Amino acid sequence: MGTLPEPFAGWFAGRGWAPRPHQLALLQAARRGESALLVAPTGGGKTLAGFLPSLTDLHAAPRDGLHTLYVSPLKALAVDIARNLTAPVEEMGLPIAIETRTGDTPANRRARQRAAPPNLLLTTPESLALLLTLPDAPTLFGGLGAVVVDEIHALAGTKRGDQLALGLARLGTLAPKARRVGLSATVAHPDALRAFLSPTARPDDVRLVIGAGGAEPMLDMLLPEGRLPWGGHMGLASMPEVYRRIREAKVTIVFVNTRAQAELCFQALWRLNDDNLPIGLHHGSLTVEQRRKVEAAMAAGRLRAVVATASLDLGIDWGAVDQVVQVGAPKGVSRLLQRIGRANHRLDEPSRAVLVPANRFEVIECTAARQAVAAQELDGDPPRPGGLDVLCQHILACAVAGPFLPDDLYAEVTRAQPYAALTRRDFDDALRFVEDGGYALSSYDRFRRLFRDADGRIHVRSNAVARQLRMNLGTIVETPLLKVRLRGGPVLGEVEEWFISTLTPGDCFIFAGQLLRFEGLDAMSAIVSRGGEGEPRVPAYAGSRMPLTTWLAARVRAILHDPKAWKALPAPVQEWLRLQRHASQMPPKDGLLVETFPRGGKWFLVAYCFEGRLAHQTLGMLVTKRMERLGMGPLGYLATDYVLAAWCAFEPTGVERLFEEDILGEELEEWMAESSMLRRSFRNIATIAGLIEKNHPGQEKSGRQMTMNADLIYDVLRRHEPDHILLRATRQEAASGLTDVARISLLLARARAGGIVHRALPRVSPLAVPALIEEGREWVAGGAEDALLAEAAAMVEEVTGGAELFTEVLAEVTEAIPARGDRDRVRRPRRGDGKDGRARDGRYNRFIRSAPKGLTTPR
């Protein structure tokens, strides 16, 4: 095991610390020139372990230029690490320059970094890709000694990870002696991540270092006082209890799963904030300035709580945080452990976390998650093959950096783990597309971006092509966004274009923790003012819902199947499950339970699949298509993380035929050919690959323009070149990501092996009630509300025969009626809301006025 030289040993000793074994192990590996993957619990000093060899190298042999490149999945994490690393460097008096480079870095600083690179540069995959396109990239990275990839599990297996892997392969060419270090607290597939780091895509090239475990986390579950909701996923009923927990703790991070949920929970907490506690809001649609102010305030100890999405999931080290609250089911064990680790960021002290399920199914999921954490089980899928669209972008980026030979670039690309199995045909087709658009598009001059010289070298055709590439570089393709700008004031953030299109002047909505009135559109901005009347809406964001992981879903099925496991559940949930067993039966652990029953002149089918919302959405499309073929008259369907519910005009018979494995054959092909989903997927792939350019000098295309262009090209390619590389990429992505076909296949195979149990019931079962309540949220409107209220109350009375549950669900459906999916309507607190209504309304108005100052907290 390695030892620490001075002044590092003295710095540790001066704080009463001793270096941890995994920190010394990384130091030893670096001295041998070995790459390493460090898996250590949160609070174990992973980041310092990753940088320690670089700091000791630079102390022993000071030099100018870039020595270590640090890559983070989050801008906020890079900034936080730079801040935390600067302190010990200054305390030891080390002449080491540390800087960040992200999309938020000012142009003058970026120019200075090229002219005089810092010793340690902290960046993101996107900024690294941009740096590699520069003509002076060989000079900038030629002396690189190390690359540190933080939170590597969050990147591998994603398109951002594909981009990073290709960047690492390029760095392997520019700086072949640079060692690589990966850092993570939650690794389900260590060999796959070792291969991701490896310069040859072989795991044996990378040493695996396992850090000793820390104190077991203290993980509680918090239920609302009074009734436990049957449906919904916002968790607002528990906000009084969450507020009490915030008040009792020092500093709390309240994690939620969507940005809409963040806005709603923040507003609910504010309405309860009689103590004027400073509470912040943090999510990816807020402006950089607002996020930075919240981060700085948390680091300085000026906030008691912050409501956040995944924007604060990874690595942020705020030592004062002593409690994490997870509102809504976590959807994955690894994700939950990452969030738990934000509390008590010390290895020898337990992290305190509270799970706040939003409904009864989520209670079971939270129970399963607690059991998985106790068993130290991690979940997550192994990295998938790299995307062909990312490869196309990388080929163009390499040409922008300088001429290359196709054979050399193919050899380099296949040294990246996601592309280790890339065929030469796919590479050549990708190169041909980047060169001239491919057979169907080659006659259009706008798609001619590369040319070959007499020696076969590939060159970029013009400076304009290079400029366009740099302006559109990256793999994050979001739904078109519009800035939200206060009239005569600053930009507050961005919301999706479709949401603004549903507003008329005078409508109000909640955003950035504020009540805003929509005034109109101005170019690419939505102009708003503070305040407003009526019930405000909350923007939802496409793709923001997290999928339930396979491993956690299996634990949920196991709990439902085993009555002995129900003892771990709250009494209302136990009673709910006992009612289900009496009225129907429990879903099997390995098979599939399908219930059918009449209700309101329609026939309902509920399948208890437990494979996540995405898989259920695709399965619902396929099942209703087969229902149509079988003459059942499908009318619609709804997918939750737990069940698939469909309704039709005629009684479903031969239910087993709806879940045969051949449904992934003809029905899937037919549906994918007709579905608009493939068009949306093609648009994203075409944007990443460079066929469609979102950003242009001095202008930006609207979402409608981009969609129109993508649809036209999609139709041309399908007609004239159906095997085009981008169509292949679209089908690949649809099968692996957009439709979750793999999980559907596993579900159907499990159903075949374990058996499909069909229960034809005279009325709805207790487990089906949440799905029908959710179904009402989607299609009920106008005069149908009273009918839904009476129907839902009556159906629960039929199931339970008890007045208590009848009254409970009656109240729940009354609350559910105004809601529309994620866009739950909330009302502004009015004067007279309880005995403190007037004071609460006054504080709310003060909050509205003070929010633009930065911290969405009272002055």
mmCIF file of C-alpha atoms in Angstrom, residues 58-360:
data_model
loop_
_atom_site.group_PDB
_atom_site.id
_atom_site.type_symbol
_atom_site.label_atom_id
_atom_site.label_comp_id
_atom_site.label_asym_id
_atom_site.label_seq_id
_atom_site.Cartn_x
_atom_site.Cartn_y
_atom_site.Cartn_z
ATOM 1 C CA LEU A 58 2.406 17.999 -9.418
ATOM 2 C CA HIS A 59 3.964 18.635 -6.004
ATOM 3 C CA ALA A 60 6.938 16.412 -6.812
ATOM 4 C CA ALA A 61 7.380 17.805 -10.342
ATOM 5 C CA PRO A 62 5.614 21.160 -10.845
ATOM 6 C CA ARG A 63 4.900 22.007 -14.459
ATOM 7 C CA ASP A 64 2.743 24.128 -16.661
ATOM 8 C CA GLY A 65 -0.041 22.753 -18.805
ATOM 9 C CA LEU A 66 -2.866 20.301 -18.347
ATOM 10 C CA HIS A 67 -2.063 17.328 -16.115
ATOM 11 C CA THR A 68 -5.464 15.942 -15.079
ATOM 12 C CA LEU A 69 -8.850 16.090 -16.772
ATOM 13 C CA TYR A 70 -11.879 15.526 -14.540
ATOM 14 C CA VAL A 71 -15.214 14.678 -16.213
ATOM 15 C CA SER A 72 -18.496 15.049 -14.343
ATOM 16 C CA PRO A 73 -22.059 14.319 -15.486
ATOM 17 C CA LEU A 74 -23.264 17.570 -13.871
ATOM 18 C CA LYS A 75 -22.063 21.140 -14.190
ATOM 19 C CA ALA A 76 -22.972 21.740 -10.540
ATOM 20 C CA LEU A 77 -20.828 18.802 -9.466
ATOM 21 C CA ALA A 78 -17.798 20.099 -11.380
ATOM 22 C CA VAL A 79 -18.156 23.520 -9.744
ATOM 23 C CA ASP A 80 -18.610 21.954 -6.298
ATOM 24 C CA ILE A 81 -15.574 19.683 -6.689
ATOM 25 C CA ALA A 82 -13.423 22.594 -7.856
ATOM 26 C CA ARG A 83 -14.443 24.578 -4.789
ATOM 27 C CA ASN A 84 -13.765 21.681 -2.401
ATOM 28 C CA LEU A 85 -10.429 20.837 -4.047
ATOM 29 C CA THR A 86 -9.140 24.404 -4.049
ATOM 30 C CA ALA A 87 -9.275 24.626 -0.249
ATOM 31 C CA PRO A 88 -6.716 21.881 0.583
ATOM 32 C CA VAL A 89 -4.471 22.941 -2.329
ATOM 33 C CA GLU A 90 -4.320 26.473 -0.931
ATOM 34 C CA GLU A 91 -3.879 25.232 2.644
ATOM 35 C CA MET A 92 -0.860 23.153 1.608
ATOM 36 C CA GLY A 93 0.507 26.021 -0.483
ATOM 37 C CA LEU A 94 0.644 23.964 -3.662
ATOM 38 C CA PRO A 95 1.189 25.940 -6.895
ATOM 39 C CA ILE A 96 -1.556 24.053 -8.722
ATOM 40 C CA ALA A 97 -4.121 25.795 -10.932
ATOM 41 C CA ILE A 98 -7.672 24.390 -10.816
ATOM 42 C CA GLU A 99 -10.444 25.570 -13.128
ATOM 43 C CA THR A 100 -13.794 24.426 -14.510
ATOM 44 C CA ARG A 101 -14.937 24.462 -18.117
ATOM 45 C CA THR A 102 -18.621 23.895 -18.847
ATOM 46 C CA GLY A 103 -21.284 25.451 -21.022
ATOM 47 C CA ASP A 104 -21.569 28.188 -18.381
ATOM 48 C CA THR A 105 -17.901 29.225 -18.599
ATOM 49 C CA PRO A 106 -17.491 32.766 -20.053
ATOM 50 C CA ALA A 107 -15.855 33.058 -23.475
ATOM 51 C CA ASN A 108 -12.882 35.075 -22.200
ATOM 52 C CA ARG A 109 -12.047 32.402 -19.627
ATOM 53 C CA ARG A 110 -12.362 29.646 -22.247
ATOM 54 C CA ALA A 111 -9.918 31.532 -24.487
ATOM 55 C CA ARG A 112 -7.474 31.960 -21.585
ATOM 56 C CA GLN A 113 -7.681 28.252 -20.764
ATOM 57 C CA ARG A 114 -6.615 27.384 -24.302
ATOM 58 C CA ALA A 115 -3.677 29.771 -24.157
ATOM 59 C CA ALA A 116 -2.612 28.846 -20.596
ATOM 60 C CA PRO A 117 -4.299 25.573 -19.540
ATOM 61 C CA PRO A 118 -4.716 24.948 -15.795
ATOM 62 C CA ASN A 119 -3.120 21.886 -14.206
ATOM 63 C CA LEU A 120 -6.497 20.430 -13.297
ATOM 64 C CA LEU A 121 -9.465 21.043 -15.603
ATOM 65 C CA LEU A 122 -12.949 19.994 -14.481
ATOM 66 C CA THR A 123 -15.482 19.612 -17.266
ATOM 67 C CA THR A 124 -18.469 17.669 -18.686
ATOM 68 C CA PRO A 125 -18.717 15.209 -21.618
ATOM 69 C CA GLU A 126 -20.111 17.927 -23.880
ATOM 70 C CA SER A 127 -17.343 20.418 -23.175
ATOM 71 C CA LEU A 128 -14.710 17.697 -23.599
ATOM 72 C CA ALA A 129 -16.154 16.822 -27.011
ATOM 73 C CA LEU A 130 -15.948 20.489 -27.981
ATOM 74 C CA LEU A 131 -12.338 20.770 -26.809
ATOM 75 C CA LEU A 132 -11.397 17.737 -28.892
ATOM 76 C CA THR A 133 -12.601 19.480 -32.077
ATOM 77 C CA LEU A 134 -10.084 22.299 -31.671
ATOM 78 C CA PRO A 135 -7.070 22.298 -33.992
ATOM 79 C CA ASP A 136 -4.759 22.650 -30.988
ATOM 80 C CA ALA A 137 -6.302 19.649 -29.153
ATOM 81 C CA PRO A 138 -3.097 17.564 -29.671
ATOM 82 C CA THR A 139 -1.087 20.293 -27.937
ATOM 83 C CA LEU A 140 -3.642 20.815 -25.177
ATOM 84 C CA PHE A 141 -3.968 17.116 -24.311
ATOM 85 C CA GLY A 142 -0.554 15.812 -25.420
ATOM 86 C CA GLY A 143 0.917 15.971 -21.912
ATOM 87 C CA LEU A 144 -2.168 14.673 -20.129
ATOM 88 C CA GLY A 145 -1.306 12.420 -17.193
ATOM 89 C CA ALA A 146 -4.727 11.312 -15.945
ATOM 90 C CA VAL A 147 -8.448 11.340 -16.705
ATOM 91 C CA VAL A 148 -10.873 11.085 -13.764
ATOM 92 C CA VAL A 149 -14.482 10.168 -14.551
ATOM 93 C CA ASP A 150 -16.764 10.849 -11.592
ATOM 94 C CA GLU A 151 -20.131 9.129 -11.074
ATOM 95 C CA ILE A 152 -19.215 6.865 -13.967
ATOM 96 C CA HIS A 153 -22.302 4.681 -13.467
ATOM 97 C CA ALA A 154 -24.503 7.664 -14.391
ATOM 98 C CA LEU A 155 -22.806 8.040 -17.774
ATOM 99 C CA ALA A 156 -22.095 4.510 -18.997
ATOM 100 C CA GLY A 157 -25.002 3.148 -21.003
ATOM 101 C CA THR A 158 -26.333 6.568 -22.035
ATOM 102 C CA LYS A 159 -25.734 8.640 -25.152
ATOM 103 C CA ARG A 160 -23.681 11.041 -23.084
ATOM 104 C CA GLY A 161 -21.655 8.013 -22.051
ATOM 105 C CA ASP A 162 -21.235 7.010 -25.705
ATOM 106 C CA GLN A 163 -19.935 10.496 -26.431
ATOM 107 C CA LEU A 164 -17.545 10.299 -23.480
ATOM 108 C CA ALA A 165 -16.306 6.826 -24.464
ATOM 109 C CA LEU A 166 -15.480 8.095 -27.954
ATOM 110 C CA GLY A 167 -13.750 11.086 -26.356
ATOM 111 C CA LEU A 168 -11.692 8.744 -24.176
ATOM 112 C CA ALA A 169 -10.718 6.781 -27.276
ATOM 113 C CA ARG A 170 -9.547 10.020 -28.904
ATOM 114 C CA LEU A 171 -7.590 10.945 -25.763
ATOM 115 C CA GLY A 172 -6.022 7.485 -25.952
ATOM 116 C CA THR A 173 -4.625 8.487 -29.325
ATOM 117 C CA LEU A 174 -3.526 11.976 -28.255
ATOM 118 C CA ALA A 175 -2.175 10.965 -24.813
ATOM 119 C CA PRO A 176 -1.608 7.194 -24.806
ATOM 120 C CA LYS A 177 0.184 7.203 -21.436
ATOM 121 C CA ALA A 178 -2.613 8.939 -19.516
ATOM 122 C CA ARG A 179 -4.058 6.679 -16.851
ATOM 123 C CA ARG A 180 -7.805 6.574 -16.211
ATOM 124 C CA VAL A 181 -9.758 6.586 -12.950
ATOM 125 C CA GLY A 182 -13.465 5.937 -12.504
ATOM 126 C CA LEU A 183 -15.331 6.872 -9.314
ATOM 127 C CA SER A 184 -18.725 5.657 -8.101
ATOM 128 C CA ALA A 185 -20.612 4.683 -4.971
ATOM 129 C CA THR A 186 -23.155 2.453 -6.731
ATOM 130 C CA VAL A 187 -21.886 -0.034 -9.287
ATOM 131 C CA ALA A 188 -24.029 -2.993 -10.278
ATOM 132 C CA HIS A 189 -21.782 -4.140 -13.157
ATOM 133 C CA PRO A 190 -18.121 -3.426 -12.256
ATOM 134 C CA ASP A 191 -16.593 -5.344 -15.182
ATOM 135 C CA ALA A 192 -18.662 -3.372 -17.689
ATOM 136 C CA LEU A 193 -17.481 -0.102 -16.137
ATOM 137 C CA ARG A 194 -13.877 -1.293 -16.102
ATOM 138 C CA ALA A 195 -14.190 -2.013 -19.821
ATOM 139 C CA PHE A 196 -15.727 1.447 -20.292
ATOM 140 C CA LEU A 197 -12.597 2.997 -18.760
ATOM 141 C CA SER A 198 -10.132 0.711 -20.499
ATOM 142 C CA PRO A 199 -8.134 2.024 -23.480
ATOM 143 C CA THR A 200 -8.655 -1.371 -25.157
ATOM 144 C CA ALA A 201 -12.274 -2.003 -24.016
ATOM 145 C CA ARG A 202 -11.049 -4.935 -21.884
ATOM 146 C CA PRO A 203 -11.876 -4.915 -18.146
ATOM 147 C CA ASP A 204 -8.567 -6.569 -17.172
ATOM 148 C CA ASP A 205 -6.730 -3.366 -18.121
ATOM 149 C CA VAL A 206 -8.365 -1.550 -15.192
ATOM 150 C CA ARG A 207 -7.756 -2.355 -11.531
ATOM 151 C CA LEU A 208 -10.849 -2.675 -9.326
ATOM 152 C CA VAL A 209 -10.570 -1.011 -5.905
ATOM 153 C CA ILE A 210 -13.373 -1.555 -3.393
ATOM 154 C CA GLY A 211 -13.655 0.834 -0.474
ATOM 155 C CA ALA A 212 -14.759 -0.366 2.947
ATOM 156 C CA GLY A 213 -18.435 0.092 3.717
ATOM 157 C CA GLY A 214 -19.609 2.853 5.968
ATOM 158 C CA ALA A 215 -22.352 3.108 8.568
ATOM 159 C CA GLU A 216 -25.706 1.627 7.541
ATOM 160 C CA PRO A 217 -28.166 4.333 6.490
ATOM 161 C CA MET A 218 -31.176 5.107 8.676
ATOM 162 C CA LEU A 219 -34.092 4.840 6.278
ATOM 163 C CA ASP A 220 -37.598 5.618 7.526
ATOM 164 C CA MET A 221 -40.951 5.833 5.792
ATOM 165 C CA LEU A 222 -43.291 8.770 6.337
ATOM 166 C CA LEU A 223 -47.036 8.498 5.737
ATOM 167 C CA PRO A 224 -49.546 11.343 5.756
ATOM 168 C CA GLU A 225 -51.708 11.874 8.793
ATOM 169 C CA GLY A 226 -55.239 10.726 8.130
ATOM 170 C CA ARG A 227 -56.021 8.727 5.021
ATOM 171 C CA LEU A 228 -53.394 7.140 2.803
ATOM 172 C CA PRO A 229 -53.987 8.056 -0.884
ATOM 173 C CA TRP A 230 -54.990 5.319 -3.332
ATOM 174 C CA GLY A 231 -53.626 7.055 -6.431
ATOM 175 C CA GLY A 232 -51.605 10.057 -7.597
ATOM 176 C CA HIS A 233 -47.838 10.479 -7.565
ATOM 177 C CA MET A 234 -47.122 13.997 -6.266
ATOM 178 C CA GLY A 235 -47.116 13.235 -2.531
ATOM 179 C CA LEU A 236 -48.657 16.578 -1.572
ATOM 180 C CA ALA A 237 -50.764 14.973 1.172
ATOM 181 C CA SER A 238 -47.557 14.379 3.157
ATOM 182 C CA MET A 239 -46.188 17.914 2.966
ATOM 183 C CA PRO A 240 -47.254 18.855 6.536
ATOM 184 C CA GLU A 241 -45.212 15.912 7.850
ATOM 185 C CA VAL A 242 -42.308 16.764 5.519
ATOM 186 C CA TYR A 243 -42.340 20.359 6.763
ATOM 187 C CA ARG A 244 -42.182 19.170 10.367
ATOM 188 C CA ARG A 245 -39.153 17.019 9.494
ATOM 189 C CA ILE A 246 -37.471 20.030 7.877
ATOM 190 C CA ARG A 247 -38.140 22.128 10.939
ATOM 191 C CA GLU A 248 -36.624 19.489 13.246
ATOM 192 C CA ALA A 249 -33.446 18.965 11.167
ATOM 193 C CA LYS A 250 -30.517 21.258 10.460
ATOM 194 C CA VAL A 251 -30.410 21.079 6.657
ATOM 195 C CA THR A 252 -32.622 18.927 4.419
ATOM 196 C CA ILE A 253 -32.637 18.048 0.733
ATOM 197 C CA VAL A 254 -36.152 17.156 -0.437
ATOM 198 C CA PHE A 255 -35.704 15.031 -3.559
ATOM 199 C CA VAL A 256 -38.565 14.601 -6.012
ATOM 200 C CA ASN A 257 -38.781 12.715 -9.304
ATOM 201 C CA THR A 258 -40.017 15.400 -11.726
ATOM 202 C CA ARG A 259 -39.698 19.140 -12.195
ATOM 203 C CA ALA A 260 -43.467 19.587 -11.977
ATOM 204 C CA GLN A 261 -43.421 17.767 -8.654
ATOM 205 C CA ALA A 262 -40.603 20.044 -7.469
ATOM 206 C CA GLU A 263 -42.673 23.138 -8.184
ATOM 207 C CA LEU A 264 -45.764 21.715 -6.475
ATOM 208 C CA CYS A 265 -43.937 20.455 -3.394
ATOM 209 C CA PHE A 266 -42.051 23.720 -3.026
ATOM 210 C CA GLN A 267 -45.273 25.703 -3.142
ATOM 211 C CA ALA A 268 -46.969 23.332 -0.675
ATOM 212 C CA LEU A 269 -44.064 23.678 1.755
ATOM 213 C CA TRP A 270 -44.132 27.429 1.395
ATOM 214 C CA ARG A 271 -47.785 27.562 2.330
ATOM 215 C CA LEU A 272 -46.890 25.693 5.527
ATOM 216 C CA ASN A 273 -43.822 27.813 6.280
ATOM 217 C CA ASP A 274 -45.094 29.729 9.299
ATOM 218 C CA ASP A 275 -41.536 29.788 10.669
ATOM 219 C CA ASN A 276 -40.163 31.653 7.629
ATOM 220 C CA LEU A 277 -37.516 28.985 7.087
ATOM 221 C CA PRO A 278 -35.206 29.722 4.121
ATOM 222 C CA ILE A 279 -36.126 27.055 1.559
ATOM 223 C CA GLY A 280 -34.692 26.890 -1.980
ATOM 224 C CA LEU A 281 -35.740 25.283 -5.248
ATOM 225 C CA HIS A 282 -33.371 23.577 -7.709
ATOM 226 C CA HIS A 283 -34.126 21.887 -11.023
ATOM 227 C CA GLY A 284 -32.714 21.850 -14.527
ATOM 228 C CA SER A 285 -35.191 24.306 -16.075
ATOM 229 C CA LEU A 286 -34.200 27.202 -13.816
ATOM 230 C CA THR A 287 -31.577 29.642 -15.006
ATOM 231 C CA VAL A 288 -27.914 28.995 -14.278
ATOM 232 C CA GLU A 289 -27.827 32.070 -12.027
ATOM 233 C CA GLN A 290 -30.700 30.832 -9.881
ATOM 234 C CA ARG A 291 -29.222 27.340 -9.551
ATOM 235 C CA ARG A 292 -25.799 28.726 -8.679
ATOM 236 C CA LYS A 293 -27.241 31.001 -5.999
ATOM 237 C CA VAL A 294 -29.076 28.092 -4.408
ATOM 238 C CA GLU A 295 -25.929 25.938 -4.534
ATOM 239 C CA ALA A 296 -23.830 28.714 -3.004
ATOM 240 C CA ALA A 297 -26.400 29.334 -0.283
ATOM 241 C CA MET A 298 -26.478 25.645 0.606
ATOM 242 C CA ALA A 299 -22.683 25.463 0.698
ATOM 243 C CA ALA A 300 -22.597 28.545 2.963
ATOM 244 C CA GLY A 301 -25.235 27.137 5.310
ATOM 245 C CA ARG A 302 -27.824 29.836 4.571
ATOM 246 C CA LEU A 303 -30.660 27.416 3.687
ATOM 247 C CA ARG A 304 -32.616 25.011 5.858
ATOM 248 C CA ALA A 305 -33.909 23.005 2.918
ATOM 249 C CA VAL A 306 -33.869 22.743 -0.855
ATOM 250 C CA VAL A 307 -36.426 20.968 -3.044
ATOM 251 C CA ALA A 308 -34.542 19.340 -5.914
ATOM 252 C CA THR A 309 -34.792 16.892 -8.789
ATOM 253 C CA ALA A 310 -31.980 14.722 -10.150
ATOM 254 C CA SER A 311 -30.062 17.984 -10.713
ATOM 255 C CA LEU A 312 -28.558 17.435 -7.229
ATOM 256 C CA ASP A 313 -28.388 13.623 -7.267
ATOM 257 C CA LEU A 314 -24.692 13.181 -7.765
ATOM 258 C CA GLY A 315 -21.693 13.987 -5.661
ATOM 259 C CA ILE A 316 -22.574 17.421 -4.266
ATOM 260 C CA ASP A 317 -20.753 17.626 -0.926
ATOM 261 C CA TRP A 318 -22.684 19.777 1.506
ATOM 262 C CA GLY A 319 -21.499 18.625 4.897
ATOM 263 C CA ALA A 320 -24.273 20.442 6.765
ATOM 264 C CA VAL A 321 -27.004 18.292 5.181
ATOM 265 C CA ASP A 322 -28.203 15.913 7.867
ATOM 266 C CA GLN A 323 -31.423 14.644 6.292
ATOM 267 C CA VAL A 324 -32.689 13.567 2.889
ATOM 268 C CA VAL A 325 -36.399 13.289 2.103
ATOM 269 C CA GLN A 326 -37.414 11.328 -0.991
ATOM 270 C CA VAL A 327 -40.953 12.283 -2.045
ATOM 271 C CA GLY A 328 -42.442 9.596 -4.249
ATOM 272 C CA ALA A 329 -41.144 6.078 -4.761
ATOM 273 C CA PRO A 330 -37.432 6.007 -5.700
ATOM 274 C CA LYS A 331 -37.894 3.724 -8.767
ATOM 275 C CA GLY A 332 -34.425 2.234 -8.278
ATOM 276 C CA VAL A 333 -32.154 1.136 -5.425
ATOM 277 C CA SER A 334 -28.954 2.628 -6.859
ATOM 278 C CA ARG A 335 -30.698 5.955 -7.421
ATOM 279 C CA LEU A 336 -32.023 5.893 -3.860
ATOM 280 C CA LEU A 337 -28.563 5.180 -2.418
ATOM 281 C CA GLN A 338 -27.117 8.096 -4.380
ATOM 282 C CA ARG A 339 -29.708 10.405 -2.894
ATOM 283 C CA ILE A 340 -29.358 9.001 0.619
ATOM 284 C CA GLY A 341 -25.632 9.668 0.382
ATOM 285 C CA ARG A 342 -26.223 13.424 0.227
ATOM 286 C CA ALA A 343 -27.003 13.341 3.983
ATOM 287 C CA ASN A 344 -24.210 13.176 6.586
ATOM 288 C CA HIS A 345 -21.538 13.109 3.919
ATOM 289 C CA ARG A 346 -19.219 11.165 6.246
ATOM 290 C CA LEU A 347 -18.317 7.499 6.101
ATOM 291 C CA ASP A 348 -18.481 6.815 9.826
ATOM 292 C CA GLU A 349 -21.917 8.369 10.422
ATOM 293 C CA PRO A 350 -25.226 6.953 9.172
ATOM 294 C CA SER A 351 -27.121 8.882 6.534
ATOM 295 C CA ARG A 352 -30.658 9.790 7.593
ATOM 296 C CA ALA A 353 -33.294 9.534 4.924
ATOM 297 C CA VAL A 354 -37.073 9.473 4.792
ATOM 298 C CA LEU A 355 -39.175 7.883 2.059
ATOM 299 C CA VAL A 356 -42.513 9.574 1.398
ATOM 300 C CA PRO A 357 -44.713 7.345 -0.802
ATOM 301 C CA ALA A 358 -47.473 9.136 -2.681
ATOM 302 C CA ASN A 359 -49.946 6.224 -2.847
ATOM 303 C CA ARG A 360 -50.530 2.661 -1.686
#
